[in-house]
XYZ file of C-alpha atoms in Angstrom:
587
model
C 48.782 -105.052 122.190
C 46.723 -105.859 118.853
C 49.574 -107.838 117.644
C 49.477 -109.714 121.196
C 45.965 -110.140 121.524
C 44.224 -110.835 118.363
C 43.367 -114.450 119.942
C 40.513 -115.965 121.027
C 38.545 -113.130 121.678
C 39.767 -110.558 118.888
C 40.611 -107.995 121.554
C 42.183 -104.706 120.734
C 44.652 -102.823 122.296
C 44.891 -101.652 125.998
C 44.782 -98.178 125.168
C 43.924 -94.447 126.385
C 44.556 -94.099 130.161
C 43.856 -90.236 130.496
C 44.251 -88.704 134.036
C 47.768 -89.717 134.588
C 50.492 -87.164 134.986
C 51.186 -85.538 131.878
C 54.726 -85.697 130.044
C 55.896 -82.310 129.124
C 56.810 -81.990 125.772
C 59.737 -79.853 126.468
C 60.751 -77.286 123.800
C 57.907 -78.125 121.435
C 55.999 -74.919 120.546
C 52.387 -75.280 118.922
C 52.841 -74.351 115.297
C 50.444 -73.826 112.654
C 52.678 -75.461 109.848
C 51.713 -78.492 108.471
C 54.187 -81.278 109.887
C 54.419 -83.549 106.585
C 56.966 -86.171 106.608
C 59.868 -85.776 104.471
C 61.334 -88.922 102.674
C 64.998 -88.961 102.960
C 66.065 -92.296 101.772
C 67.861 -92.966 98.566
C 65.933 -93.504 95.382
C 66.623 -97.190 95.265
C 65.367 -97.700 98.857
C 65.571 -101.601 98.445
C 68.853 -101.955 97.899
C 69.719 -99.554 101.496
C 68.057 -102.499 103.424
C 70.705 -104.919 105.607
C 69.912 -107.523 108.260
C 70.302 -105.698 111.462
C 68.735 -102.253 110.578
C 67.044 -100.703 113.602
C 64.684 -97.933 113.792
C 65.602 -94.779 115.969
C 63.564 -91.623 117.003
C 65.726 -88.654 117.382
C 64.058 -85.645 119.281
C 65.165 -82.178 118.821
C 63.632 -78.626 119.038
C 60.788 -78.104 116.404
C 61.646 -76.413 113.260
C 64.931 -76.894 110.980
C 66.252 -80.330 111.510
C 68.778 -80.018 108.863
C 71.740 -79.890 111.339
C 70.715 -82.946 113.078
C 69.707 -84.861 109.982
C 73.040 -84.184 108.948
C 74.578 -85.898 111.685
C 72.457 -88.573 111.693
C 74.063 -89.570 108.190
C 77.603 -88.502 109.579
C 77.299 -90.927 112.135
C 76.226 -94.140 110.417
C 72.383 -93.765 109.846
C 69.882 -92.745 107.369
C 66.874 -90.566 107.814
C 63.726 -92.446 106.849
C 61.312 -89.478 107.428
C 61.063 -86.369 109.679
C 58.718 -84.162 111.042
C 60.192 -80.589 111.618
C 57.203 -78.899 113.146
C 57.617 -81.479 116.444
C 61.003 -81.915 116.172
C 61.208 -85.856 115.354
C 63.372 -87.481 113.219
C 63.171 -91.221 112.094
C 66.347 -92.605 111.673
C 67.683 -96.080 110.333
C 70.912 -97.614 111.520
C 72.731 -100.883 111.678
C 75.226 -99.352 114.016
C 75.155 -100.736 117.674
C 76.806 -97.337 118.738
C 74.337 -94.820 117.019
C 72.125 -94.077 119.356
C 74.700 -93.300 121.799
C 76.873 -91.391 119.400
C 73.770 -89.347 118.662
C 72.969 -88.797 122.125
C 76.080 -86.465 122.187
C 75.229 -84.263 119.223
C 74.399 -80.908 119.788
C 70.746 -80.096 119.609
C 69.803 -83.629 120.241
C 67.256 -84.028 123.208
C 66.625 -87.638 123.215
C 67.143 -90.804 121.010
C 65.679 -94.305 121.488
C 65.248 -97.381 119.567
C 61.706 -97.967 118.526
C 61.868 -101.925 118.633
C 64.067 -104.631 119.346
C 63.848 -106.235 116.113
C 64.855 -105.252 112.861
C 63.164 -103.079 110.613
C 61.633 -105.439 107.743
C 63.087 -104.996 103.888
C 59.330 -104.243 103.003
C 59.732 -100.618 104.814
C 61.892 -100.060 101.623
C 59.464 -100.941 99.065
C 56.209 -101.675 100.799
C 54.020 -104.162 99.189
C 50.453 -103.118 98.839
C 47.661 -104.949 100.911
C 45.122 -107.234 99.002
C 42.047 -105.667 97.638
C 39.533 -108.806 98.268
C 37.221 -109.755 96.256
C 33.621 -108.717 97.716
C 30.796 -110.743 98.762
C 27.076 -109.683 98.054
C 25.949 -108.050 101.301
C 22.761 -109.075 102.359
C 19.801 -106.813 102.442
C 18.276 -105.918 105.749
C 20.100 -103.939 108.534
C 18.075 -104.998 112.067
C 19.208 -102.609 114.980
C 21.999 -104.184 116.867
C 21.664 -104.675 120.533
C 25.005 -102.506 120.786
C 23.353 -99.574 119.090
C 20.172 -99.442 121.107
C 22.285 -99.979 124.149
C 23.764 -96.724 123.582
C 20.443 -95.336 121.827
C 22.357 -94.568 118.705
C 19.149 -95.921 117.037
C 17.191 -93.188 118.651
C 19.836 -90.482 117.765
C 19.301 -91.280 113.896
C 16.109 -89.552 114.048
C 17.697 -86.419 114.829
C 20.889 -86.764 112.883
C 23.013 -89.621 111.491
C 26.010 -87.187 111.546
C 27.454 -84.756 108.840
C 29.648 -85.787 105.684
C 31.762 -82.478 106.912
C 32.913 -84.691 109.528
C 36.205 -86.708 109.074
C 37.029 -89.532 111.183
C 40.024 -91.078 111.231
C 40.331 -94.978 111.360
C 44.005 -95.822 112.847
C 44.718 -99.553 112.701
C 45.319 -102.088 110.393
C 43.596 -100.663 107.231
C 39.900 -100.693 106.171
C 38.449 -102.516 103.318
C 37.305 -99.529 101.552
C 35.648 -101.413 98.886
C 33.477 -103.335 101.286
C 29.282 -102.141 100.353
C 28.648 -101.130 103.759
C 31.731 -98.797 104.032
C 32.082 -97.676 100.628
C 29.225 -94.696 100.701
C 31.055 -92.662 103.472
C 34.737 -93.848 102.648
C 37.188 -91.005 102.018
C 39.761 -92.315 99.978
C 41.585 -88.709 99.188
C 42.834 -88.545 103.011
C 43.479 -92.218 103.374
C 47.043 -93.527 103.280
C 49.546 -96.341 105.466
C 52.012 -95.209 108.022
C 53.384 -98.572 108.454
C 57.199 -98.222 108.948
C 56.662 -94.379 109.954
C 56.332 -92.924 106.341
C 53.235 -91.828 104.849
C 52.575 -93.782 101.419
C 49.665 -92.161 99.790
C 49.466 -94.937 96.872
C 45.979 -95.992 95.957
C 45.153 -98.985 98.360
C 47.993 -98.734 100.667
C 45.332 -98.126 103.169
C 43.892 -101.259 102.932
C 43.267 -104.287 105.575
C 46.440 -106.409 106.326
C 44.382 -108.038 109.197
C 40.316 -107.724 109.795
C 40.469 -105.536 112.998
C 40.331 -102.247 111.292
C 37.519 -102.794 108.823
C 35.678 -104.262 111.924
C 36.217 -100.710 113.893
C 35.272 -98.723 110.813
C 31.966 -100.577 110.519
C 30.955 -99.580 114.166
C 31.799 -96.072 113.591
C 30.407 -95.103 110.352
C 28.774 -98.203 108.321
C 26.435 -96.638 106.102
C 22.573 -96.798 106.783
C 22.031 -98.280 103.089
C 19.568 -101.001 103.757
C 22.053 -103.803 103.943
C 24.003 -105.296 106.748
C 24.961 -102.836 109.577
C 24.853 -99.429 110.609
C 27.337 -97.631 112.351
C 26.907 -95.096 115.121
C 27.319 -92.303 112.863
C 26.631 -93.622 109.342
C 26.340 -90.087 108.157
C 30.016 -88.991 108.852
C 33.243 -89.788 106.655
C 35.932 -92.307 107.410
C 39.595 -92.433 106.295
C 42.021 -95.119 107.102
C 45.319 -94.615 108.202
C 47.293 -97.731 108.302
C 49.496 -98.198 111.269
C 49.931 -101.620 111.537
C 52.659 -103.450 109.480
C 52.026 -106.502 107.378
C 52.741 -110.094 108.826
C 52.238 -109.197 112.325
C 50.291 -106.294 113.161
C 52.406 -104.265 114.768
C 52.210 -100.441 115.923
C 55.255 -99.040 116.110
C 55.969 -95.724 117.634
C 57.298 -93.841 114.029
C 53.991 -95.274 112.450
C 51.933 -93.907 115.517
C 53.660 -90.526 115.204
C 52.997 -90.597 111.198
C 49.477 -91.305 111.689
C 48.538 -88.887 114.398
C 50.629 -85.934 112.297
C 48.643 -87.003 109.290
C 45.234 -86.712 111.002
C 46.373 -83.156 112.253
C 47.258 -82.089 108.680
C 43.823 -83.840 106.997
C 40.960 -82.283 109.264
C 40.410 -85.507 111.198
C 37.781 -84.502 113.668
C 38.011 -87.760 116.188
C 40.389 -90.768 115.545
C 40.006 -94.139 116.640
C 42.737 -95.846 118.342
C 42.266 -99.296 119.001
C 45.997 -100.459 119.791
C 48.973 -99.491 122.014
C 52.035 -98.477 120.445
C 54.716 -101.937 120.269
C 56.924 -103.472 121.279
C 56.266 -102.085 124.896
C 52.803 -102.227 126.662
C 53.718 -99.928 128.768
C 56.993 -97.016 128.025
C 58.659 -96.070 131.486
C 60.620 -92.748 131.460
C 63.666 -93.938 133.319
C 64.152 -96.191 130.446
C 66.226 -94.160 127.816
C 64.679 -95.461 124.595
C 61.293 -95.665 126.244
C 61.597 -91.885 127.265
C 61.902 -91.000 123.548
C 59.001 -93.163 122.207
C 57.009 -91.011 125.008
C 58.141 -87.749 123.834
C 57.928 -88.493 120.233
C 54.202 -89.957 120.241
C 53.098 -87.195 122.511
C 54.718 -84.632 120.363
C 52.628 -86.043 117.527
C 49.426 -86.091 119.638
C 49.636 -82.942 120.611
C 50.118 -81.618 117.353
C 46.951 -83.555 116.019
C 44.812 -81.888 119.196
C 46.690 -78.494 118.170
C 44.971 -79.000 114.497
C 41.569 -79.846 115.900
C 41.767 -83.501 116.136
C 40.513 -85.839 119.035
C 42.308 -89.031 119.980
C 40.085 -91.766 121.588
C 41.673 -95.364 122.405
C 40.986 -98.508 124.111
C 41.662 -99.276 127.641
C 42.852 -102.550 127.062
C 41.903 -106.342 127.961
C 43.891 -107.665 130.643
C 41.615 -106.943 133.473
C 44.417 -104.766 134.874
C 44.368 -102.182 137.362
C 46.086 -99.293 135.236
C 45.685 -97.051 138.432
C 48.067 -99.414 140.293
C 50.637 -100.714 137.592
C 52.921 -102.921 139.376
C 54.134 -105.460 136.666
C 54.517 -105.918 133.115
C 54.830 -109.532 131.768
C 54.046 -108.981 127.617
C 57.096 -106.586 126.721
C 58.498 -106.387 124.340
C 56.326 -108.331 122.162
C 58.694 -108.332 119.135
C 61.514 -110.379 120.422
C 60.893 -111.855 123.766
C 58.791 -110.712 126.705
C 60.461 -110.695 130.186
C 58.860 -109.738 133.331
C 59.460 -106.669 134.858
C 58.435 -104.119 138.015
C 56.743 -101.317 136.884
C 55.223 -98.013 138.456
C 52.443 -95.870 137.253
C 54.997 -93.642 135.858
C 55.177 -96.169 133.022
C 52.522 -95.401 130.437
C 50.469 -97.039 128.013
C 51.203 -95.281 124.533
C 49.169 -93.375 123.353
C 46.334 -93.972 125.748
C 48.042 -92.308 128.907
C 49.046 -89.364 126.836
C 47.239 -86.139 127.835
C 44.101 -85.201 126.013
C 43.276 -88.945 124.922
C 40.285 -90.448 125.746
C 40.348 -93.861 127.430
C 37.319 -96.314 126.802
C 36.483 -99.432 128.683
C 34.317 -102.121 127.333
C 30.674 -103.215 128.558
C 29.634 -106.762 128.711
C 26.196 -107.783 128.722
C 24.173 -104.260 129.723
C 25.773 -101.863 131.819
C 28.588 -104.886 133.422
C 32.064 -104.387 133.123
C 33.511 -106.841 130.273
C 35.508 -109.904 132.231
C 38.505 -108.570 129.996
C 38.473 -104.843 129.938
C 41.074 -102.966 131.855
C 40.103 -100.382 134.483
C 41.160 -97.778 137.061
C 40.001 -94.818 139.109
C 40.941 -91.495 137.339
C 42.272 -93.614 134.277
C 39.007 -94.739 132.664
C 37.071 -92.173 131.109
C 33.900 -93.682 129.412
C 32.677 -97.038 128.469
C 30.552 -98.504 125.777
C 29.694 -102.115 124.530
C 32.697 -104.468 123.780
C 31.536 -107.719 123.949
C 30.278 -109.939 121.000
C 29.950 -106.653 118.738
C 28.852 -107.591 115.146
C 30.416 -105.369 112.684
C 31.970 -105.448 108.900
C 34.742 -107.462 107.937
C 37.149 -107.377 104.640
C 35.642 -109.024 101.635
C 32.096 -107.913 102.191
C 31.184 -109.873 105.046
C 30.727 -109.688 108.839
C 31.774 -111.201 112.031
C 31.611 -110.662 115.724
C 34.669 -109.584 117.859
C 35.092 -108.689 121.725
C 37.590 -106.159 123.286
C 37.967 -102.432 124.430
C 38.929 -102.352 120.597
C 35.145 -102.914 119.763
C 34.245 -100.529 122.404
C 36.357 -97.635 121.442
C 34.423 -97.173 117.721
C 31.259 -96.769 119.672
C 32.555 -93.824 121.598
C 34.184 -92.413 118.417
C 30.774 -92.556 116.802
C 29.132 -90.652 119.555
C 32.163 -88.273 119.479
C 31.689 -87.878 115.452
C 27.771 -87.173 116.479
C 28.770 -84.524 118.984
C 30.991 -82.783 116.281
C 28.047 -82.826 113.629
C 25.563 -81.290 115.783
C 28.199 -78.600 117.064
C 30.030 -77.279 114.301
C 33.282 -75.912 115.423
C 33.882 -77.581 118.000
C 37.316 -78.221 119.927
C 38.667 -81.324 121.057
C 38.413 -80.135 124.797
C 34.947 -79.544 124.114
C 34.075 -82.768 122.806
C 35.784 -84.532 125.586
C 33.913 -82.562 128.171
C 30.466 -83.645 126.059
C 31.528 -87.419 125.996
C 31.656 -86.782 129.847
C 28.331 -84.946 130.466
C 26.613 -86.755 127.933
C 27.375 -90.301 129.620
C 24.863 -92.497 132.026
C 26.264 -92.848 135.192
C 26.991 -96.205 136.465
C 27.475 -97.665 139.931
C 30.282 -99.831 140.946
C 28.775 -103.633 141.492
C 29.705 -105.399 144.360
C 33.263 -105.616 143.058
C 36.294 -104.191 145.819
C 38.512 -103.384 142.720
C 35.908 -100.662 141.481
C 36.505 -97.319 143.574
C 34.962 -94.103 142.901
C 31.580 -92.661 142.879
C 28.360 -93.385 140.848
C 29.212 -90.058 138.664
C 32.898 -91.259 138.300
C 34.877 -94.798 138.846
C 37.280 -97.156 137.893
C 35.147 -99.453 136.066
C 32.894 -96.968 133.767
C 34.786 -93.528 134.282
C 31.615 -91.145 133.746
C 29.292 -93.666 132.433
C 28.441 -95.407 129.146
C 28.058 -92.854 126.309
C 24.679 -92.182 125.322
C 24.219 -91.054 121.490
C 20.737 -89.559 121.583
C 21.950 -87.225 124.836
C 25.010 -86.441 122.451
C 23.097 -84.906 119.614
C 21.572 -82.826 122.261
C 17.961 -84.996 122.507
C 16.575 -87.222 125.394
C 13.563 -89.687 125.316
C 10.721 -87.735 127.104
C 10.572 -88.415 130.513
C 9.009 -91.567 131.622
C 8.133 -92.497 127.946
C 11.339 -94.878 127.377
C 12.088 -98.109 129.535
C 14.425 -100.825 128.872
C 15.664 -104.257 129.969
C 18.993 -105.398 128.815
C 19.413 -108.468 130.695
C 19.774 -111.678 129.584
C 17.108 -114.538 130.020
C 18.175 -118.100 128.632
C 15.119 -119.757 126.530
C 15.519 -123.383 126.674
C 13.904 -126.187 124.480
C 10.205 -126.083 125.148
C 10.024 -123.583 127.857
C 8.442 -120.338 128.433
C 10.280 -117.116 130.070
C 9.631 -114.046 130.704
C 11.512 -110.654 130.975
C 9.640 -107.772 132.695
C 10.037 -104.102 132.348
C 8.439 -101.799 135.354
C 6.939 -98.912 133.426
C 6.234 -95.509 135.792
C 5.479 -91.965 135.482
C 3.572 -92.345 132.616
C 0.075 -90.658 132.701
C -2.896 -92.520 131.457
C -3.011 -95.582 129.499
C -0.381 -96.910 126.866
C -0.997 -95.293 123.244
C -2.674 -96.803 120.535
C 1.000 -97.021 118.933
C 3.256 -98.725 121.569
C 6.663 -99.468 120.403
C 7.829 -102.835 121.356
C 11.546 -103.258 120.687
C 12.606 -106.955 120.656
C 16.086 -108.628 120.582
C 16.245 -112.211 120.513
C 19.058 -114.599 119.723
C 17.646 -117.789 118.636
C 18.442 -120.072 115.924
C 15.492 -121.388 113.927
C 12.928 -118.894 115.207
C 10.109 -120.795 113.936
C 10.406 -122.430 117.073
C 9.274 -119.406 119.022
C 6.233 -117.635 120.129
C 6.603 -114.233 121.463
C 4.358 -112.063 123.146
C 3.643 -108.789 125.241
C 1.997 -109.097 128.386
C 0.440 -106.001 129.848
C 0.141 -105.017 133.786
C -3.238 -106.827 133.869
C -2.507 -109.820 132.379
C -3.623 -109.459 128.232
C -1.437 -110.923 125.937
C -0.454 -109.360 122.740
C 1.243 -111.965 120.133
C 4.195 -110.197 118.407
C 5.432 -113.269 116.575
C 3.697 -116.605 116.472
C 6.041 -119.303 115.250
C 7.270 -117.008 112.180
C 10.340 -117.098 110.083
C 10.890 -120.774 109.710
C 14.716 -121.646 109.734
C 16.143 -117.912 110.098
C 17.976 -116.756 112.930
C 16.974 -114.168 115.654
C 14.274 -111.730 115.951
C 15.536 -108.108 115.989
C 12.297 -106.011 115.319
C 10.116 -103.244 116.702
C 6.517 -103.967 116.817
C 3.741 -101.571 117.156
C 0.970 -102.615 119.310
C -2.442 -100.834 119.894
C -2.378 -101.131 123.946
C -4.743 -98.127 124.213
C -7.004 -100.046 126.564
C -4.280 -100.749 129.202
C -3.275 -98.575 132.147
C 0.699 -97.428 131.065
C 1.887 -97.985 134.621
C 2.801 -101.691 135.984
C 5.019 -104.585 135.388
C 4.882 -105.100 131.417
C 6.753 -108.491 130.238
C 8.312 -109.834 127.154
C 7.382 -113.840 126.911
C 9.317 -116.036 124.865
C 7.594 -119.565 124.080
C 10.067 -122.137 122.499
C 7.801 -125.112 121.107
C 9.996 -127.587 119.685
C 13.340 -129.587 120.558
C 17.316 -128.492 119.442
C 17.238 -124.994 118.985
C 17.315 -122.468 122.060
C 18.732 -118.940 122.548
C 17.987 -115.825 124.871
C 16.029 -112.588 125.215
C 18.952 -110.442 124.718
C 17.267 -106.841 125.240
C 14.003 -105.491 124.824
C 12.144 -101.947 125.163
C 9.154 -100.053 125.284
C 8.628 -96.633 123.943
C 5.100 -95.246 124.994
């Protein structure tokens, strides 16, 4: 869905729909042998391409596939790559009867076309992505609201993550030269899986869009005093480019290659902000789509058997994934048609067993308007609206989507793995569920379930601080994530009710402020104590710069702690406006 949904909001893919009926990987034993792909095309690959070349998954028993590979060649096909440990062969053919013929071959379990368009000639001689010139990364890295919302900024005081934890960014690629990503980038375990075969040339992993670089920054941008900070700024990230250049399609053979690579290269967690093109939903009663389901399922099971947890986005169609009825977007590589579907049809890889499904929060802990949902499908939620992160060439950009929510969860999972060496994928899944903060359904009949687990938020919004084994002192941390608009020449207030704190406030009361406003020299910002005493935080400072994202220290030791505290913002000039985005108090 990345290819179809990089439009207005730069959304990512509808992904991981955990909790649906698993599809059995029949005849696929869990094996400890690496499933490295074998290149099997002639040396002069570019000479073998012809118009009409299509790609197929040929599914057989795990183990030696030489007999089936010989049959591929004998029946008008070529073996592009193969993964014997999971019994998957990627074949190319220009023959319209290839799939039908191969289905009759002894030992073949399934055969399916992976696309309704031709394989590009680039598959046989791939061009390396551009290595963009880098702009200077600005100094300063204020804590962003998405990070404070999941308490990542507090978790960093416990751990920023371990460099021994490897995270795979399975996406459009990553700009490894970006100054905010380079300190944590692991080139040795990076590659391109575009077209379904690992390309390990230096730079093959680079971004053919902007999406993967943005995701990578949210996971693990370095805590280096510049730009932004990721949820887990101490872990290592590797790029496995799944998207093909020019269209950013993520076909099944690409996803299979990426999952196998992830398992073989020790990725503890992978970020999957896409669905497997060209079908938004793959239906088991379709002979081609059944092969796609089986092939990607085997690859995901292989990766998990090697210790890798897959986390994926729930999608951006505001669609109830627990009650599927129609698919109007498939196939997206040719001409989409409207078809009736049922819950048996699967969003791949996101509905595969073991994959963690992430929905997007809007402002605060609301449901983002675009986020897919579904009782028993969504596992957890995270911020996904107006997320600011890294962009190729040393820059930064803001994107929205479940694609942007997913790397927040991946970062939390990486912190969990950092704090718990040797933890298994199943145990990380359990901890992601138990650390999440329960979020009740709003007044919306589409949201079903309980406060503890429902169709909009699953187990709730992730909490990085709890994930690393720490919690704020009881009754000592309070926040207001609600927006309050600041108009020209107006004074507005945002309240926080403090309770359960004994005695007076401390001499080092921490006031975290996130105000989005152009030309902050217009603003006077005060903390108002419950008795009305005013403490000035910022008095028309900052000139023409934008936004106040800062933690202030106030000597409030003369104030009783319990009561209603207010953040007051006073605009003193025309033209520039903004909002109180969030603020907090730490006693």
